[in-house]
mmCIF file of C-alpha atoms in Angstrom:
data_model
loop_
_atom_site.group_PDB
_atom_site.id
_atom_site.type_symbol
_atom_site.label_atom_id
_atom_site.label_comp_id
_atom_site.label_asym_id
_atom_site.label_seq_id
_atom_site.Cartn_x
_atom_site.Cartn_y
_atom_site.Cartn_z
ATOM 1 C CA UNK A 12 -0.007 -0.086 -0.072
ATOM 2 C CA UNK A 13 1.440 3.405 -0.927
ATOM 3 C CA UNK A 14 1.148 5.963 1.753
ATOM 4 C CA UNK A 15 0.354 9.686 0.946
ATOM 5 C CA UNK A 16 3.148 11.960 2.326
ATOM 6 C CA UNK A 17 2.115 15.187 4.400
ATOM 7 C CA UNK A 18 4.053 18.018 5.334
ATOM 8 C CA UNK A 19 4.344 18.233 9.168
ATOM 9 C CA UNK A 20 1.875 21.263 9.226
ATOM 10 C CA UNK A 21 -0.700 19.409 7.210
ATOM 11 C CA UNK A 22 -0.718 16.480 9.610
ATOM 12 C CA UNK A 23 -2.925 18.048 12.360
ATOM 13 C CA UNK A 24 -5.107 19.836 9.823
ATOM 14 C CA UNK A 25 -5.888 16.568 8.046
ATOM 15 C CA UNK A 26 -6.521 14.820 11.375
ATOM 16 C CA UNK A 27 -9.183 17.385 12.330
ATOM 17 C CA UNK A 28 -10.747 17.078 8.898
ATOM 18 C CA UNK A 29 -10.993 13.278 9.326
ATOM 19 C CA UNK A 30 -12.484 13.817 12.962
ATOM 20 C CA UNK A 31 -14.993 16.238 11.511
ATOM 21 C CA UNK A 32 -16.134 13.662 8.901
ATOM 22 C CA UNK A 33 -16.362 10.813 11.154
ATOM 23 C CA UNK A 34 -18.217 12.634 14.019
ATOM 24 C CA UNK A 35 -21.892 11.311 13.991
ATOM 25 C CA UNK A 36 -23.438 14.233 16.070
ATOM 26 C CA UNK A 37 -23.566 17.940 15.966
ATOM 27 C CA UNK A 38 -21.464 19.536 18.783
ATOM 28 C CA UNK A 39 -22.138 22.617 20.797
ATOM 29 C CA UNK A 40 -20.054 25.345 18.954
ATOM 30 C CA UNK A 41 -18.305 26.409 22.187
ATOM 31 C CA UNK A 42 -17.444 22.991 23.438
ATOM 32 C CA UNK A 43 -16.494 21.758 19.943
ATOM 33 C CA UNK A 44 -12.811 22.730 19.848
ATOM 34 C CA UNK A 45 -12.290 21.014 23.220
ATOM 35 C CA UNK A 46 -14.077 17.862 22.294
ATOM 36 C CA UNK A 47 -12.196 17.527 18.907
ATOM 37 C CA UNK A 48 -8.865 18.129 20.473
ATOM 38 C CA UNK A 49 -9.585 15.400 22.886
ATOM 39 C CA UNK A 50 -10.521 13.025 20.226
ATOM 40 C CA UNK A 51 -7.312 14.134 18.348
ATOM 41 C CA UNK A 52 -5.292 13.283 21.293
ATOM 42 C CA UNK A 53 -7.002 9.878 22.084
ATOM 43 C CA UNK A 54 -8.410 8.635 18.806
ATOM 44 C CA UNK A 55 -11.478 7.867 20.921
ATOM 45 C CA UNK A 56 -14.797 9.337 19.546
ATOM 46 C CA UNK A 57 -16.657 8.390 22.837
ATOM 47 C CA UNK A 58 -15.468 11.635 24.318
ATOM 48 C CA UNK A 59 -18.149 13.405 22.154
ATOM 49 C CA UNK A 60 -20.563 11.714 24.552
ATOM 50 C CA UNK A 61 -18.897 11.555 27.842
ATOM 51 C CA UNK A 62 -17.369 15.061 28.164
ATOM 52 C CA UNK A 63 -19.659 17.076 30.434
ATOM 53 C CA UNK A 64 -19.510 20.909 30.790
ATOM 54 C CA UNK A 65 -21.093 23.049 33.397
ATOM 55 C CA UNK A 66 -22.824 26.118 32.131
ATOM 56 C CA UNK A 67 -20.345 28.964 30.931
ATOM 57 C CA UNK A 68 -17.440 26.723 31.829
ATOM 58 C CA UNK A 69 -15.429 27.456 28.663
ATOM 59 C CA UNK A 70 -16.165 31.107 28.608
ATOM 60 C CA UNK A 71 -15.149 31.400 32.261
ATOM 61 C CA UNK A 72 -12.017 29.385 31.953
ATOM 62 C CA UNK A 73 -10.874 31.362 28.886
ATOM 63 C CA UNK A 74 -11.495 34.661 30.616
ATOM 64 C CA UNK A 75 -9.659 33.355 33.605
ATOM 65 C CA UNK A 76 -6.670 32.266 31.486
ATOM 66 C CA UNK A 77 -6.774 35.689 29.545
ATOM 67 C CA UNK A 78 -6.431 37.234 33.041
ATOM 68 C CA UNK A 79 -3.361 35.174 34.145
ATOM 69 C CA UNK A 80 -4.633 32.209 35.809
ATOM 70 C CA UNK A 81 -2.414 29.412 36.566
ATOM 71 C CA UNK A 82 -2.826 25.620 35.996
ATOM 72 C CA UNK A 83 -2.361 23.039 38.579
ATOM 73 C CA UNK A 84 -1.963 19.262 37.393
ATOM 74 C CA UNK A 85 -1.710 16.053 39.355
ATOM 75 C CA UNK A 86 1.131 14.748 37.225
ATOM 76 C CA UNK A 87 4.327 15.944 35.475
ATOM 77 C CA UNK A 88 3.251 14.161 32.346
ATOM 78 C CA UNK A 89 0.248 16.423 32.278
ATOM 79 C CA UNK A 90 2.413 19.456 33.010
ATOM 80 C CA UNK A 91 4.645 18.382 30.141
ATOM 81 C CA UNK A 92 1.803 18.253 27.720
ATOM 82 C CA UNK A 93 0.414 21.782 28.371
ATOM 83 C CA UNK A 94 1.712 24.502 26.025
ATOM 84 C CA UNK A 95 3.491 26.740 28.514
ATOM 85 C CA UNK A 96 4.414 29.227 25.969
ATOM 86 C CA UNK A 97 0.823 29.870 25.191
ATOM 87 C CA UNK A 98 0.018 30.129 28.850
ATOM 88 C CA UNK A 99 2.791 32.534 29.754
ATOM 89 C CA UNK A 100 1.546 34.883 27.087
ATOM 90 C CA UNK A 101 -1.218 35.721 29.423
ATOM 91 C CA UNK A 102 1.053 35.734 32.560
ATOM 92 C CA UNK A 103 0.184 32.053 33.772
ATOM 93 C CA UNK A 104 2.379 29.241 34.733
ATOM 94 C CA UNK A 105 1.749 25.526 35.389
ATOM 95 C CA UNK A 106 2.333 23.794 38.768
ATOM 96 C CA UNK A 107 2.698 20.409 39.700
ATOM 97 C CA UNK A 108 3.607 19.368 43.366
ATOM 98 C CA UNK A 109 3.655 15.599 43.116
ATOM 99 C CA UNK A 110 7.354 15.099 43.249
ATOM 100 C CA UNK A 111 7.868 17.784 46.018
ATOM 101 C CA UNK A 112 9.692 16.383 49.104
ATOM 102 C CA UNK A 113 7.470 18.055 51.584
ATOM 103 C CA UNK A 114 4.372 16.574 49.832
ATOM 104 C CA UNK A 115 5.849 12.967 49.910
ATOM 105 C CA UNK A 116 6.916 13.487 53.567
ATOM 106 C CA UNK A 117 3.444 14.693 54.601
ATOM 107 C CA UNK A 118 1.778 12.054 52.504
ATOM 108 C CA UNK A 119 3.746 9.260 54.188
ATOM 109 C CA UNK A 120 3.126 10.701 57.758
ATOM 110 C CA UNK A 121 -0.560 10.836 57.192
ATOM 111 C CA UNK A 122 -0.750 7.463 55.318
ATOM 112 C CA UNK A 123 -2.670 9.287 52.430
ATOM 113 C CA UNK A 124 -1.631 9.793 48.784
ATOM 114 C CA UNK A 125 0.859 12.556 47.335
ATOM 115 C CA UNK A 126 -2.035 13.532 45.056
ATOM 116 C CA UNK A 127 -4.301 14.447 47.912
ATOM 117 C CA UNK A 128 -1.533 16.583 49.797
ATOM 118 C CA UNK A 129 -0.539 18.276 46.439
ATOM 119 C CA UNK A 130 -4.067 19.600 46.206
ATOM 120 C CA UNK A 131 -3.666 21.046 49.609
ATOM 121 C CA UNK A 132 -0.473 22.530 48.692
ATOM 122 C CA UNK A 133 -1.882 24.030 45.623
ATOM 123 C CA UNK A 134 -4.860 25.551 47.563
ATOM 124 C CA UNK A 135 -2.141 27.685 49.436
ATOM 125 C CA UNK A 136 -0.916 29.332 46.382
ATOM 126 C CA UNK A 137 -3.577 32.058 46.694
ATOM 127 C CA UNK A 138 -3.643 32.660 42.836
ATOM 128 C CA UNK A 139 -6.498 32.116 40.409
ATOM 129 C CA UNK A 140 -6.048 28.609 39.231
ATOM 130 C CA UNK A 141 -7.449 25.874 36.902
ATOM 131 C CA UNK A 142 -7.222 22.340 38.261
ATOM 132 C CA UNK A 143 -6.539 19.800 35.617
ATOM 133 C CA UNK A 144 -6.616 16.411 37.119
ATOM 134 C CA UNK A 145 -5.976 13.460 34.673
ATOM 135 C CA UNK A 146 -4.538 10.772 36.865
ATOM 136 C CA UNK A 147 -5.360 10.464 40.497
ATOM 137 C CA UNK A 148 -8.921 10.307 41.738
ATOM 138 C CA UNK A 149 -7.715 10.928 45.176
ATOM 139 C CA UNK A 150 -6.575 14.446 43.985
ATOM 140 C CA UNK A 151 -10.112 15.017 42.694
ATOM 141 C CA UNK A 152 -11.681 13.747 45.996
ATOM 142 C CA UNK A 153 -9.470 15.975 48.024
ATOM 143 C CA UNK A 154 -9.988 18.852 45.737
ATOM 144 C CA UNK A 155 -13.829 18.462 46.181
ATOM 145 C CA UNK A 156 -13.383 18.508 50.034
ATOM 146 C CA UNK A 157 -11.271 21.576 49.804
ATOM 147 C CA UNK A 158 -14.039 23.287 47.629
ATOM 148 C CA UNK A 159 -16.663 22.230 50.129
ATOM 149 C CA UNK A 160 -14.515 23.545 53.192
ATOM 150 C CA UNK A 161 -14.263 27.087 51.069
ATOM 151 C CA UNK A 162 -10.366 26.593 51.180
ATOM 152 C CA UNK A 163 -10.099 26.841 47.410
ATOM 153 C CA UNK A 164 -12.401 28.347 44.644
ATOM 154 C CA UNK A 165 -11.027 27.019 41.238
ATOM 155 C CA UNK A 166 -11.602 28.895 38.060
ATOM 156 C CA UNK A 167 -12.271 25.476 36.574
ATOM 157 C CA UNK A 168 -11.864 21.872 37.485
ATOM 158 C CA UNK A 169 -10.867 19.611 34.633
ATOM 159 C CA UNK A 170 -11.930 16.181 36.132
ATOM 160 C CA UNK A 171 -10.664 13.419 34.002
ATOM 161 C CA UNK A 172 -8.638 10.803 35.926
ATOM 162 C CA UNK A 173 -8.493 7.387 34.428
ATOM 163 C CA UNK A 174 -8.801 3.981 36.097
ATOM 164 C CA UNK A 175 -11.185 1.830 38.125
ATOM 165 C CA UNK A 176 -10.909 2.528 41.877
ATOM 166 C CA UNK A 177 -13.011 5.519 42.927
ATOM 167 C CA UNK A 178 -12.650 7.168 39.534
ATOM 168 C CA UNK A 179 -16.326 7.405 38.410
ATOM 169 C CA UNK A 180 -17.317 8.319 42.032
ATOM 170 C CA UNK A 181 -14.644 11.214 42.285
ATOM 171 C CA UNK A 182 -15.987 12.643 39.007
ATOM 172 C CA UNK A 183 -19.650 12.517 40.148
ATOM 173 C CA UNK A 184 -18.608 14.562 43.218
ATOM 174 C CA UNK A 185 -17.279 17.341 41.020
ATOM 175 C CA UNK A 186 -20.560 17.399 39.021
ATOM 176 C CA UNK A 187 -22.291 18.256 42.228
ATOM 177 C CA UNK A 188 -20.417 21.349 42.912
ATOM 178 C CA UNK A 189 -21.033 24.968 41.857
ATOM 179 C CA UNK A 190 -17.593 25.618 40.368
ATOM 180 C CA UNK A 191 -16.981 25.532 36.535
ATOM 181 C CA UNK A 192 -16.062 21.981 35.336
ATOM 182 C CA UNK A 193 -15.179 20.054 32.439
ATOM 183 C CA UNK A 194 -15.630 16.211 33.492
ATOM 184 C CA UNK A 195 -15.182 13.020 31.452
ATOM 185 C CA UNK A 196 -17.785 10.673 32.975
ATOM 186 C CA UNK A 197 -16.865 7.056 33.437
ATOM 187 C CA UNK A 198 -13.452 5.392 33.667
ATOM 188 C CA UNK A 199 -11.715 7.175 30.736
ATOM 189 C CA UNK A 200 -9.390 9.933 30.793
ATOM 190 C CA UNK A 201 -5.632 10.504 31.499
ATOM 191 C CA UNK A 202 -2.954 13.263 31.803
ATOM 192 C CA UNK A 203 -3.014 13.596 28.177
ATOM 193 C CA UNK A 204 -6.841 14.370 27.969
ATOM 194 C CA UNK A 205 -6.340 17.010 30.885
ATOM 195 C CA UNK A 206 -3.589 18.563 28.897
ATOM 196 C CA UNK A 207 -5.480 18.438 25.577
ATOM 197 C CA UNK A 208 -8.491 20.353 27.347
ATOM 198 C CA UNK A 209 -6.032 22.972 28.751
ATOM 199 C CA UNK A 210 -4.370 23.476 25.350
ATOM 200 C CA UNK A 211 -7.782 23.708 23.562
ATOM 201 C CA UNK A 212 -8.876 26.374 25.745
ATOM 202 C CA UNK A 213 -5.547 28.311 25.240
ATOM 203 C CA UNK A 214 -5.721 28.074 21.652
ATOM 204 C CA UNK A 215 -9.289 29.448 21.559
ATOM 205 C CA UNK A 216 -8.441 32.658 23.352
#
């Protein structure tokens, strides 16, 4: 089979054309760039069904980013995938505290996860932040608790951890909150999905 050769800049454009052609539903215009970028990242069209958006989530998130909001992730993989140059253009930066020694020590002392403790550390930043959780449901659960305690008020919660234990339940907790959210219902997700959502928002500003 002879493969057609594409110039590097044409590959992404062609990918989005294929996604457009194969999508079997009409998308909300505001949500469309986010959903399509997640599909582009995962090659999984089920995200067109399972991504849930609170009212005004995208508008409010873009406004926050435009005004210098930072992004907190629960993995360095997620942090690596976010376009930091695009974020820095508006004065924001990305934080991930998972590998910090004080976080590891506190988690061990309390017999809890570093992901949960990293959310507590993020809450002390006293900055406007978007929380992009793509791996650890314990991070999402602790974030929910901090929201309920009014210790933190996220500009947006991206709740897309992947897995089997407490993943579905953690996402459902976020759906009950008043904070803006983008949540992938069910077991699917990942750090790559969290980063893709962040980038979609940044590219649409």
